[in-house]
Short mmCIF file of C-alpha atoms in Angstrom, two decimals:
data_model
loop_
_atom_site.label_atom_id
_atom_site.label_comp_id
_atom_site.label_asym_id
_atom_site.label_seq_id
_atom_site.Cartn_x
_atom_site.Cartn_y
_atom_site.Cartn_z
CA UNK A 1 0.00 0.00 0.00
CA UNK A 2 1.37 3.41 -0.93
CA UNK A 3 2.21 5.93 1.80
CA UNK A 4 1.30 9.65 1.59
CA UNK A 5 -2.39 10.42 1.72
CA UNK A 6 -3.25 6.75 1.83
CA UNK A 7 -4.09 5.27 5.21
CA UNK A 8 -2.39 2.39 6.96
CA UNK A 9 -4.75 -0.27 8.26
CA UNK A 10 -3.35 -2.32 11.12
CA UNK A 11 -5.34 -5.23 12.53
CA UNK A 12 -4.28 -7.23 15.56
CA UNK A 13 -6.24 -10.16 16.98
CA UNK A 14 -6.16 -10.82 20.73
CA UNK A 15 -9.43 -12.27 22.13
CA UNK A 16 -11.24 -9.41 20.37
CA UNK A 17 -9.72 -7.58 17.43
CA UNK A 18 -7.93 -4.27 17.32
CA UNK A 19 -8.49 -2.38 14.14
CA UNK A 20 -6.80 1.00 13.76
CA UNK A 21 -7.05 3.16 10.68
CA UNK A 22 -4.17 5.56 10.91
CA UNK A 23 -3.50 8.49 8.61
CA UNK A 24 0.13 8.95 7.57
CA UNK A 25 -0.10 12.37 9.19
CA UNK A 26 -0.47 11.23 12.81
CA UNK A 27 -2.23 14.45 13.80
CA UNK A 28 -5.13 13.65 11.47
CA UNK A 29 -5.57 9.95 12.17
CA UNK A 30 -8.84 8.53 13.47
CA UNK A 31 -9.41 5.21 15.07
CA UNK A 32 -12.46 3.40 13.82
CA UNK A 33 -12.50 0.81 16.54
CA UNK A 34 -10.25 -0.23 19.41
CA UNK A 35 -10.78 -3.25 21.54
CA UNK A 36 -7.60 -3.73 23.51
CA UNK A 37 -6.84 -6.61 25.82
CA UNK A 38 -3.53 -5.73 27.49
CA UNK A 39 -2.11 -7.46 30.53
CA UNK A 40 -5.08 -9.47 31.66
CA UNK A 41 -3.54 -9.78 35.10
CA UNK A 42 -3.60 -5.99 35.32
CA UNK A 43 -7.13 -5.77 33.98
CA UNK A 44 -10.29 -4.77 35.80
CA UNK A 45 -9.87 -6.31 39.25
CA UNK A 46 -11.46 -5.66 42.61
CA UNK A 47 -9.42 -2.57 43.41
CA UNK A 48 -9.99 -1.04 46.83
CA UNK A 49 -10.72 2.68 47.00
CA UNK A 50 -7.81 4.39 48.77
CA UNK A 51 -8.47 6.76 51.67
CA UNK A 52 -5.82 9.53 51.80
CA UNK A 53 -4.43 11.01 55.00
CA UNK A 54 -4.20 14.65 55.99
CA UNK A 55 -1.23 16.35 54.38
CA UNK A 56 -0.91 14.14 51.30
CA UNK A 57 -0.38 16.07 48.07
CA UNK A 58 -3.17 15.99 45.48
CA UNK A 59 -2.49 17.11 41.91
CA UNK A 60 -5.49 18.12 39.79
CA UNK A 61 -5.14 18.45 36.01
CA UNK A 62 -7.71 20.14 33.75
CA UNK A 63 -7.77 19.03 30.08
CA UNK A 64 -9.61 19.97 26.92
CA UNK A 65 -10.08 17.22 24.29
CA UNK A 66 -11.64 17.92 20.90
CA UNK A 67 -15.19 16.58 20.68
CA UNK A 68 -14.46 14.27 17.75
CA UNK A 69 -11.50 12.74 19.65
CA UNK A 70 -13.19 12.15 23.00
CA UNK A 71 -14.32 8.58 22.33
CA UNK A 72 -10.86 7.41 21.27
CA UNK A 73 -9.25 9.33 24.12
CA UNK A 74 -11.43 7.58 26.70
CA UNK A 75 -10.75 4.15 25.20
CA UNK A 76 -7.00 4.76 25.29
CA UNK A 77 -7.15 6.07 28.87
CA UNK A 78 -9.16 3.06 30.07
CA UNK A 79 -7.41 0.30 28.13
CA UNK A 80 -3.86 1.66 28.12
CA UNK A 81 -3.09 4.56 30.45
CA UNK A 82 -4.90 3.03 33.44
CA UNK A 83 -2.34 0.19 33.37
CA UNK A 84 0.45 2.77 33.47
CA UNK A 85 -1.12 4.51 36.47
CA UNK A 86 -1.68 1.17 38.21
CA UNK A 87 1.99 0.31 37.77
CA UNK A 88 2.96 3.56 39.54
CA UNK A 89 0.66 2.70 42.43
CA UNK A 90 1.83 -0.91 42.66
CA UNK A 91 5.44 0.31 42.87
CA UNK A 92 4.57 2.81 45.63
CA UNK A 93 5.32 5.84 43.46
CA UNK A 94 1.70 7.04 43.55
CA UNK A 95 -1.25 6.52 45.91
CA UNK A 96 -4.35 6.97 43.73
CA UNK A 97 -5.36 8.20 40.25
CA UNK A 98 -8.63 8.86 38.47
CA UNK A 99 -9.97 10.47 35.31
CA UNK A 100 -13.39 12.12 35.12
CA UNK A 101 -15.40 13.68 32.33
CA UNK A 102 -16.93 17.08 33.08
CA UNK A 103 -20.55 17.76 32.21
CA UNK A 104 -20.74 21.20 30.55
CA UNK A 105 -23.05 23.75 32.13
CA UNK A 106 -23.84 27.42 31.70
CA UNK A 107 -20.66 28.60 33.46
CA UNK A 108 -17.51 29.58 31.58
CA UNK A 109 -15.56 27.57 34.15
CA UNK A 110 -17.17 24.29 33.12
CA UNK A 111 -16.72 24.95 29.41
CA UNK A 112 -13.00 25.67 29.67
CA UNK A 113 -12.18 21.94 29.95
CA UNK A 114 -13.95 18.59 29.61
CA UNK A 115 -11.75 16.21 31.63
CA UNK A 116 -10.18 16.28 35.08
CA UNK A 117 -7.42 13.94 36.24
CA UNK A 118 -6.56 13.59 39.91
CA UNK A 119 -3.31 12.23 41.36
CA UNK A 120 -2.90 11.48 45.07
CA UNK A 121 0.77 11.13 45.96
CA UNK A 122 2.34 9.24 48.87
CA UNK A 123 2.95 11.20 52.06
CA UNK A 124 5.89 13.58 51.71
CA UNK A 125 5.99 13.42 47.90
CA UNK A 126 5.23 16.55 45.88
CA UNK A 127 5.37 15.18 42.33
CA UNK A 128 5.47 11.95 40.35
CA UNK A 129 9.11 12.14 39.27
CA UNK A 130 11.24 9.01 39.01
CA UNK A 131 8.36 6.55 38.79
CA UNK A 132 10.31 4.29 36.44
CA UNK A 133 9.52 2.88 33.02
CA UNK A 134 6.28 1.16 32.09
CA UNK A 135 6.17 -1.94 29.89
CA UNK A 136 2.78 -2.03 28.19
CA UNK A 137 3.47 -5.29 26.40
CA UNK A 138 2.75 -3.59 23.08
CA UNK A 139 5.11 -3.14 20.18
CA UNK A 140 7.10 0.08 20.13
CA UNK A 141 4.93 1.40 17.29
CA UNK A 142 1.64 0.63 19.02
CA UNK A 143 2.93 2.05 22.29
CA UNK A 144 3.82 5.28 20.49
CA UNK A 145 0.36 5.48 18.89
CA UNK A 146 -1.39 5.02 22.23
CA UNK A 147 0.74 7.71 23.88
CA UNK A 148 -0.04 10.10 21.02
CA UNK A 149 -3.78 9.52 21.54
CA UNK A 150 -3.41 10.07 25.30
CA UNK A 151 -1.40 13.24 24.73
CA UNK A 152 -3.66 14.71 22.03
CA UNK A 153 -5.30 17.31 24.29
CA UNK A 154 -4.91 20.85 25.54
CA UNK A 155 -3.65 21.17 29.11
CA UNK A 156 -5.72 24.04 30.47
CA UNK A 157 -3.89 24.08 33.80
CA UNK A 158 -2.95 21.98 36.79
CA UNK A 159 -2.69 22.79 40.47
CA UNK A 160 -1.45 21.26 43.71
CA UNK A 161 -3.63 20.76 46.80
CA UNK A 162 -3.15 19.38 50.28
CA UNK A 163 -5.59 16.73 51.49
CA UNK A 164 -7.43 17.81 54.66
CA UNK A 165 -10.05 15.21 55.57
CA UNK A 166 -12.73 12.92 54.21
CA UNK A 167 -14.12 9.40 54.14
CA UNK A 168 -14.98 6.58 51.75
CA UNK A 169 -17.78 4.20 52.67
CA UNK A 170 -17.74 2.37 49.34
CA UNK A 171 -15.21 -0.10 47.97
CA UNK A 172 -14.59 1.99 44.87
CA UNK A 173 -15.33 5.51 43.58
CA UNK A 174 -18.84 6.11 42.28
CA UNK A 175 -19.65 6.89 38.68
CA UNK A 176 -21.15 10.33 39.32
CA UNK A 177 -19.64 12.96 41.59
CA UNK A 178 -19.88 16.65 42.31
CA UNK A 179 -16.81 18.88 42.54
CA UNK A 180 -17.35 22.13 44.44
CA UNK A 181 -14.80 24.93 44.23
CA UNK A 182 -14.76 27.44 47.10
CA UNK A 183 -13.06 30.65 48.03
CA UNK A 184 -12.29 30.23 51.75
CA UNK A 185 -11.73 33.42 53.76
CA UNK A 186 -10.76 31.88 57.13
CA UNK A 187 -8.75 28.81 56.20
CA UNK A 188 -7.78 27.55 59.65
CA UNK A 189 -11.30 27.82 61.00
CA UNK A 190 -12.79 26.27 57.88
CA UNK A 191 -10.42 23.29 58.06
CA UNK A 192 -11.18 22.69 61.73
CA UNK A 193 -14.91 22.95 61.05
CA UNK A 194 -14.59 20.39 58.27
CA UNK A 195 -12.55 17.91 60.34
CA UNK A 196 -14.37 18.24 63.67
CA UNK A 197 -17.99 18.46 62.56
CA UNK A 198 -18.80 18.57 58.84
CA UNK A 199 -17.10 15.33 57.76
CA UNK A 200 -18.31 13.34 60.82
CA UNK A 201 -21.85 14.65 60.30
CA UNK A 202 -22.00 13.69 56.64
CA UNK A 203 -20.30 10.35 57.23
CA UNK A 204 -22.80 9.32 59.89
CA UNK A 205 -26.06 10.87 58.70
CA UNK A 206 -25.96 11.76 55.00
CA UNK A 207 -26.54 9.87 51.77
CA UNK A 208 -23.04 10.72 50.58
CA UNK A 209 -21.03 7.46 50.29
CA UNK A 210 -17.81 9.44 50.13
CA UNK A 211 -16.64 13.03 50.62
CA UNK A 212 -13.23 14.71 50.55
CA UNK A 213 -11.91 18.20 51.31
CA UNK A 214 -8.65 19.61 49.88
CA UNK A 215 -6.92 22.95 50.34
CA UNK A 216 -5.26 24.46 47.32
CA UNK A 217 -1.64 25.47 47.78
CA UNK A 218 -0.77 29.15 47.17
CA UNK A 219 -0.34 30.06 43.52
CA UNK A 220 3.07 31.59 42.67
CA UNK A 221 2.63 35.30 42.10
CA UNK A 222 -0.68 35.41 43.97
CA UNK A 223 -4.05 33.85 43.24
CA UNK A 224 -6.24 36.96 43.11
CA UNK A 225 -9.40 37.54 45.10
CA UNK A 226 -11.66 35.59 42.73
CA UNK A 227 -9.63 32.39 42.40
CA UNK A 228 -10.85 29.26 44.16
CA UNK A 229 -8.64 27.91 46.94
CA UNK A 230 -10.59 24.90 48.23
CA UNK A 231 -12.07 21.78 46.64
CA UNK A 232 -14.77 19.52 48.07
CA UNK A 233 -15.75 16.38 46.16
CA UNK A 234 -18.57 13.99 46.96
CA UNK A 235 -21.24 11.73 45.51
CA UNK A 236 -24.90 11.18 46.40
CA UNK A 237 -26.65 7.84 46.79
CA UNK A 238 -30.16 8.59 45.54
CA UNK A 239 -31.46 5.32 47.01
CA UNK A 240 -30.55 6.39 50.52
CA UNK A 241 -32.30 9.08 52.54
CA UNK A 242 -30.30 12.10 53.63
CA UNK A 243 -30.37 12.30 57.43
CA UNK A 244 -28.66 15.67 57.77
CA UNK A 245 -31.32 18.01 59.19
CA UNK A 246 -31.68 21.72 60.09
CA UNK A 247 -31.05 21.01 63.78
CA UNK A 248 -27.58 19.69 62.94
CA UNK A 249 -26.81 22.73 60.82
CA UNK A 250 -28.02 25.07 63.55
CA UNK A 251 -25.71 23.36 66.03
CA UNK A 252 -22.86 23.72 63.54
CA UNK A 253 -23.58 27.41 63.08
CA UNK A 254 -23.64 28.06 66.83
CA UNK A 255 -20.18 26.55 67.16
CA UNK A 256 -18.50 27.95 64.06
CA UNK A 257 -20.58 30.91 63.01
CA UNK A 258 -22.25 31.61 59.67
CA UNK A 259 -20.76 29.45 56.93
CA UNK A 260 -21.09 32.33 54.49
CA UNK A 261 -18.53 34.28 56.49
CA UNK A 262 -16.04 31.44 56.18
CA UNK A 263 -16.33 30.63 52.49
CA UNK A 264 -18.07 31.36 49.22
CA UNK A 265 -18.85 28.78 46.58
CA UNK A 266 -17.45 29.73 43.18
CA UNK A 267 -18.27 26.79 40.93
CA UNK A 268 -19.86 23.34 40.96
CA UNK A 269 -19.07 20.65 38.38
CA UNK A 270 -20.91 17.42 37.62
CA UNK A 271 -18.45 14.69 36.70
CA UNK A 272 -18.56 11.12 35.43
CA UNK A 273 -15.86 8.58 36.24
CA UNK A 274 -13.99 7.27 33.19
CA UNK A 275 -11.33 5.13 34.90
CA UNK A 276 -9.17 4.96 38.00
CA UNK A 277 -6.29 3.11 39.67
CA UNK A 278 -5.85 2.45 43.39
CA UNK A 279 -4.06 0.25 45.90
CA UNK A 280 -5.26 -3.34 45.61
#
């Protein structure tokens, strides 16, 4: 088959078939169908949902993927990149990783990106440097193709946070979750309120199977008065009744004061889990 504008068709059989139609210009290629079976021992297992500790570093990455590339991107992230993230966790280089799709809403904030990746690092580690090589089991050419699909996105920005407190009552992260971005005015008081009363209240009485609070680290050069500096993530179990009542909130307010004086919500995002990796 001639190169140039012609396309290369590569088919690989392994339980199911992999059929990639790749343009000679790698930036224009489109996959028609991918069905990868890589490392069955590292496949979808019963992975336990890791519970971080206070002070662990959390990296959050905001990505924008072109609409016509989203399907292929998600396939590559689930069938290829998840194995890479799992290898980091198995080696102790990382604690937890997940990728979520963002549901667009009326806010400019939600339309600036369509995926969020979250890395939780081991205690005392600030980045994921020196995690070692990853052997995907694929040929060098296929490995390069998969990495190009994974990397074909705009990195809107990333930021570092410090884990404060939270809980996980389920064995794995739920499909749907809310991400709330706050501007906190009294950080010390807000953190103590979260740890001493808010998290225990929701853990015991609410229909939230998990909930986590993270403080954003200062942005070099200043973050401005409108930038968010706190992230709270949680999910809701619609089959369970919410037991948090006004009496509990009144008690909370008597102890800590009006919540509006402590923080202001800036944005809320609805997210859907694409894939994740955690300690087994």
